[in-house]
CSV table of C-alpha atoms and ligand atoms in Angstrom, one decimal:
chain,number,residue,atom,x,y,z
A,1,MET,CA,87.6,-33.5,15.5
A,2,SER,CA,89.4,-31.5,12.9
A,3,PRO,CA,91.7,-28.8,14.4
A,4,LEU,CA,91.5,-25.1,13.6
A,5,VAL,CA,94.6,-24.0,11.8
A,6,ALA,CA,96.2,-20.6,12.2
A,7,PRO,CA,99.2,-20.1,9.9
A,8,SER,CA,101.7,-17.6,11.3
A,9,ILE,CA,102.3,-14.7,8.9
A,10,LEU,CA,105.7,-14.2,10.6
A,11,ALA,CA,107.1,-16.9,8.3
A,12,ALA,CA,105.6,-15.3,5.1
A,13,ASP,CA,107.6,-13.3,2.5
A,14,PHE,CA,107.1,-9.8,3.7
A,15,ALA,CA,108.0,-8.4,0.3
A,16,ASN,CA,104.9,-10.1,-1.0
A,17,LEU,CA,102.5,-9.8,1.9
A,18,GLN,CA,99.4,-9.3,-0.2
A,19,SER,CA,99.9,-12.5,-2.2
A,20,GLU,CA,100.8,-14.4,0.9
A,21,VAL,CA,97.5,-13.2,2.6
A,22,GLU,CA,95.6,-14.1,-0.6
A,23,MET,CA,97.2,-17.6,-0.5
A,24,LEU,CA,95.8,-18.0,3.0
A,25,ASN,CA,92.4,-16.7,1.9
A,26,SER,CA,92.3,-19.4,-0.7
A,27,SER,CA,93.3,-22.1,1.8
A,28,GLU,CA,91.4,-23.9,4.6
A,29,ALA,CA,93.1,-21.8,7.3
A,30,ASP,CA,90.7,-20.7,10.0
A,31,TYR,CA,92.7,-17.7,11.3
A,32,ILE,CA,95.8,-15.7,10.4
A,33,HIS,CA,98.1,-15.7,13.3
A,34,VAL,CA,99.9,-12.3,13.7
A,35,ASP,CA,103.0,-12.2,15.9
A,36,ILE,CA,103.9,-8.9,17.4
A,37,MET,CA,107.3,-8.7,19.0
A,38,ASP,CA,108.7,-5.6,20.8
A,39,GLY,CA,112.3,-6.4,21.4
A,40,VAL,CA,111.7,-6.1,25.1
A,41,PHE,CA,109.4,-8.9,26.2
A,42,VAL,CA,111.1,-11.1,23.6
A,43,PRO,CA,114.6,-10.7,22.0
A,44,ASN,CA,113.3,-9.9,18.6
A,45,ILE,CA,111.2,-7.2,16.8
A,46,SER,CA,108.7,-8.2,14.1
A,47,PHE,CA,106.2,-5.5,13.0
A,48,GLY,CA,103.4,-3.5,14.5
A,49,ILE,CA,100.1,-1.8,13.9
A,50,PRO,CA,100.4,-0.4,10.3
A,51,VAL,CA,101.5,-3.9,9.0
A,52,THR,CA,98.6,-5.5,10.9
A,53,GLU,CA,96.3,-3.0,9.2
A,54,ALA,CA,97.8,-3.9,5.8
A,55,ILE,CA,97.3,-7.6,6.4
A,56,HIS,CA,93.7,-6.9,7.5
A,57,ARG,CA,93.0,-5.0,4.4
A,58,PHE,CA,93.4,-8.1,2.3
A,59,ALA,CA,92.5,-10.9,4.8
A,60,ARG,CA,89.3,-12.8,4.6
A,61,LYS,CA,90.2,-14.8,7.7
A,62,PRO,CA,90.0,-13.5,11.2
A,63,LEU,CA,93.2,-12.1,12.6
A,64,ASP,CA,94.5,-13.9,15.7
A,65,VAL,CA,96.9,-11.3,17.2
A,66,HIS,CA,99.6,-12.6,19.6
A,67,LEU,CA,101.1,-9.7,21.5
A,68,MET,CA,104.6,-10.6,22.7
A,69,ILE,CA,105.0,-7.1,24.2
A,70,VAL,CA,105.3,-5.4,27.6
A,71,ASN,CA,102.5,-3.1,28.7
A,72,PRO,CA,100.0,-4.7,26.3
A,73,ASP,CA,97.1,-2.7,27.8
A,74,ASN,CA,98.5,0.4,26.1
A,75,TYR,CA,98.0,-1.1,22.6
A,76,LEU,CA,94.8,-3.2,22.9
A,77,GLU,CA,92.5,-0.6,21.2
A,78,ALA,CA,95.0,0.1,18.4
A,79,PHE,CA,95.2,-3.6,17.5
A,80,ARG,CA,91.4,-4.0,17.7
A,81,ASN,CA,91.2,-1.0,15.3
A,82,ALA,CA,93.8,-2.6,13.1
A,83,GLY,CA,91.5,-5.6,12.6
A,84,ALA,CA,92.2,-8.1,15.4
A,85,GLU,CA,89.4,-10.5,16.2
A,86,ILE,CA,91.3,-12.3,18.9
A,87,ILE,CA,94.0,-10.5,21.0
A,88,SER,CA,96.3,-12.7,23.1
A,89,VAL,CA,98.5,-11.2,25.8
A,90,HIS,CA,101.2,-12.9,27.7
A,91,TYR,CA,100.5,-14.1,31.3
A,92,GLU,CA,104.1,-13.1,32.1
A,93,ALA,CA,103.6,-9.5,30.8
A,94,CYS,CA,100.4,-8.8,32.8
A,95,THR,CA,100.4,-7.7,36.4
A,96,HIS,CA,96.6,-7.4,36.5
A,97,LEU,CA,95.6,-10.1,34.0
A,98,HIS,CA,91.9,-10.1,35.0
A,99,ARG,CA,91.7,-6.4,34.3
A,100,THR,CA,93.4,-6.8,31.0
A,101,LEU,CA,91.0,-9.6,30.0
A,102,GLN,CA,88.1,-7.3,30.8
A,103,ALA,CA,89.6,-4.5,28.8
A,104,ILE,CA,89.9,-6.8,25.7
A,105,HIS,CA,86.3,-8.0,26.1
A,106,ASN,CA,85.1,-4.4,26.4
A,107,LEU,CA,86.6,-3.7,23.0
A,108,GLY,CA,84.3,-6.4,21.6
A,109,VAL,CA,87.1,-8.9,20.7
A,110,LYS,CA,88.0,-12.3,22.0
A,111,ALA,CA,90.6,-12.6,24.8
A,112,GLY,CA,93.5,-14.9,24.7
A,113,VAL,CA,96.3,-15.6,27.2
A,114,ALA,CA,99.7,-17.0,26.0
A,115,ILE,CA,101.9,-18.8,28.5
A,116,ASN,CA,105.6,-19.4,28.2
A,117,PRO,CA,107.0,-22.9,28.4
A,118,HIS,CA,108.0,-22.5,32.0
A,119,THR,CA,104.6,-21.1,33.1
A,120,PRO,CA,102.4,-23.8,34.7
A,121,VAL,CA,98.8,-24.0,33.4
A,122,GLU,CA,97.5,-24.1,36.9
A,123,LEU,CA,98.3,-20.4,37.3
A,124,LEU,CA,95.3,-19.7,35.0
A,125,SER,CA,92.9,-21.6,37.3
A,126,ASP,CA,91.1,-18.5,38.7
A,127,VAL,CA,90.7,-16.7,35.3
A,128,ILE,CA,90.1,-19.6,33.0
A,129,GLN,CA,86.4,-18.7,32.6
A,130,ASP,CA,87.4,-15.3,31.4
A,131,ILE,CA,89.7,-16.6,28.7
A,132,ASP,CA,88.4,-17.5,25.2
A,133,MET,CA,91.7,-19.1,24.2
A,134,VAL,CA,94.9,-20.1,25.9
A,135,CYS,CA,98.0,-20.0,23.7
A,136,VAL,CA,100.4,-22.7,25.0
A,137,MET,CA,103.9,-21.7,23.8
A,138,SER,CA,105.7,-24.9,22.6
A,139,VAL,CA,108.9,-22.9,22.0
A,140,ASN,CA,110.3,-19.9,23.8
A,141,PRO,CA,108.6,-16.9,22.1
A,142,GLY,CA,110.7,-14.6,19.8
A,143,PHE,CA,111.5,-16.6,16.7
A,144,GLY,CA,109.9,-18.8,14.1
A,145,GLY,CA,111.4,-22.1,13.1
A,146,GLN,CA,112.4,-23.4,16.6
A,147,LYS,CA,112.3,-26.9,17.9
A,148,PHE,CA,109.0,-28.1,19.6
A,149,ILE,CA,109.3,-28.6,23.4
A,150,GLU,CA,108.0,-32.1,24.3
A,151,ASN,CA,106.7,-31.2,27.7
A,152,THR,CA,103.9,-29.4,25.9
A,153,TYR,CA,101.8,-32.5,25.6
A,154,SER,CA,101.4,-32.9,29.4
A,155,LYS,CA,100.7,-29.1,29.7
A,156,VAL,CA,97.9,-29.4,27.2
A,157,SER,CA,96.4,-32.4,29.0
A,158,ARG,CA,96.5,-30.6,32.3
A,159,LEU,CA,95.0,-27.5,30.8
A,160,LYS,CA,92.2,-29.5,29.2
A,161,ASP,CA,91.4,-31.1,32.6
A,162,LEU,CA,91.4,-27.6,34.2
A,163,ILE,CA,89.0,-26.3,31.5
A,164,LEU,CA,86.6,-29.2,31.9
A,165,ALA,CA,86.7,-29.1,35.7
A,166,LYS,CA,85.8,-25.4,35.6
A,167,GLY,CA,83.1,-25.8,32.9
A,168,ALA,CA,84.9,-23.2,30.8
A,169,ASP,CA,84.5,-22.8,27.1
A,170,THR,CA,88.2,-22.0,26.4
A,171,LYS,CA,90.1,-23.1,23.3
A,172,ILE,CA,93.6,-24.4,23.5
A,173,GLU,CA,96.1,-23.1,20.9
A,174,ILE,CA,99.6,-24.5,20.4
A,175,ASP,CA,102.2,-22.1,19.1
A,176,GLY,CA,105.8,-23.1,18.0
A,177,GLY,CA,107.4,-25.9,16.1
A,178,VAL,CA,104.0,-27.4,15.1
A,179,ASN,CA,104.2,-29.9,12.2
A,180,LEU,CA,102.5,-33.1,11.0
A,181,GLN,CA,104.6,-35.2,13.3
A,182,ASN,CA,103.5,-33.6,16.6
A,183,SER,CA,100.0,-32.5,15.7
A,184,PRO,CA,98.1,-35.8,16.1
A,185,LYS,CA,99.4,-36.2,19.7
A,186,LEU,CA,98.6,-32.5,20.4
A,187,ILE,CA,95.0,-33.0,19.2
A,188,ALA,CA,94.7,-36.2,21.2
A,189,SER,CA,96.0,-34.3,24.3
A,190,GLY,CA,93.2,-31.6,23.9
A,191,ALA,CA,94.5,-29.0,21.5
A,192,ASP,CA,91.9,-27.1,19.4
A,193,VAL,CA,94.0,-24.6,17.4
A,194,LEU,CA,97.4,-25.3,15.7
A,195,VAL,CA,99.6,-22.3,14.8
A,196,ALA,CA,102.1,-23.2,12.1
A,197,GLY,CA,104.6,-20.8,10.7
A,198,SER,CA,107.7,-22.3,9.0
A,199,PHE,CA,106.0,-25.6,8.5
A,200,VAL,CA,103.4,-23.9,6.2
A,201,PHE,CA,105.4,-21.2,4.5
A,202,SER,CA,108.6,-23.2,3.9
A,203,SER,CA,106.6,-26.0,2.3
A,204,SER,CA,106.5,-26.1,-1.5
A,205,GLU,CA,102.6,-26.4,-1.4
A,206,PRO,CA,101.4,-24.2,1.6
A,207,VAL,CA,97.7,-24.6,0.7
A,208,GLN,CA,98.1,-28.4,0.6
A,209,THR,CA,100.1,-28.3,3.9
A,210,ILE,CA,97.3,-26.4,5.6
A,211,ARG,CA,94.8,-29.0,4.3
A,212,LEU,CA,97.0,-31.8,5.7
A,213,LEU,CA,97.0,-30.1,9.1
A,214,LYS,CA,93.2,-29.7,9.0
A,215,GLY,CA,92.9,-33.4,8.2
A,216,ILE,CA,94.4,-34.5,11.5
A,217,GLY,CA,91.9,-36.1,13.8
A,218,MET,CA,89.5,-36.8,10.9
A,219,VAL,CA,89.8,-40.5,11.0
B,301,LIG,C1,107.1,-17.5,18.2
B,301,LIG,C2,105.8,-17.1,17.5
B,301,LIG,C3,105.2,-18.2,16.7
B,301,LIG,C4,106.0,-18.5,15.5
B,301,LIG,C5,105.7,-19.9,15.1
B,301,LIG,O1,107.5,-16.5,19.0
B,301,LIG,O2,104.8,-16.8,18.5
B,301,LIG,O3,103.8,-17.9,16.3
B,301,LIG,O4,105.7,-17.7,14.4
B,301,LIG,O5,106.5,-20.3,14.1
B,301,LIG,P1,107.0,-21.8,13.8
B,301,LIG,O6,105.7,-22.5,13.5
B,301,LIG,O7,107.9,-21.7,12.7
B,301,LIG,O8,107.6,-22.3,15.1
B,302,LIG,ZN1,102.6,-16.7,17.9
């Protein structure tokens, strides 16, 4: 099965955001992954609501918004209004995760949960049926261009088993250090969505790179 591909706009040229979004529009990308960092949950600041709105103004692909922020509940509606179709919050940032998932669904958007590399997938067991997508972090969140953590494969397999055992309809997204080397094994382990930032935007032919990622699993 061909994976869904979600290029991360974090690795784009921010001085040419419109043309970067138009490049993604012209590609086979399935989503645009939008990384929001607050300098508190993660040791970096990216951008916020006005920039997300600006991306949405030109995007013809759904926005997959990854909130790496504390107190995400305070900003769910603002990101929905800015154009998010999927909003992912971090497990580690939510004291009342079930309530947060309900709040996202009540806004009429899909609900994702991102988990840090140290967070076991089993902690999602009792909410998996309420999650549209689990974002498995394959690097420590905060920066693009980091090295892929190999333990991710076994996490993805265990998460896939959990989803099947619970009869849930949850997609598995992989975020961080994704490239053409690790993607086939990620797909074989159960991944559905590949986020790729630097691998796409630092390539000389981003549209072609996205096509190659889409081609994985098409044998
Ligand atoms: C990391 C972000 C990722 C990042 C991925 O904190 O959540 O989405 O942009 O970038 P690459 O593919 O360069 O690791
Ligand atoms: Zn991300």
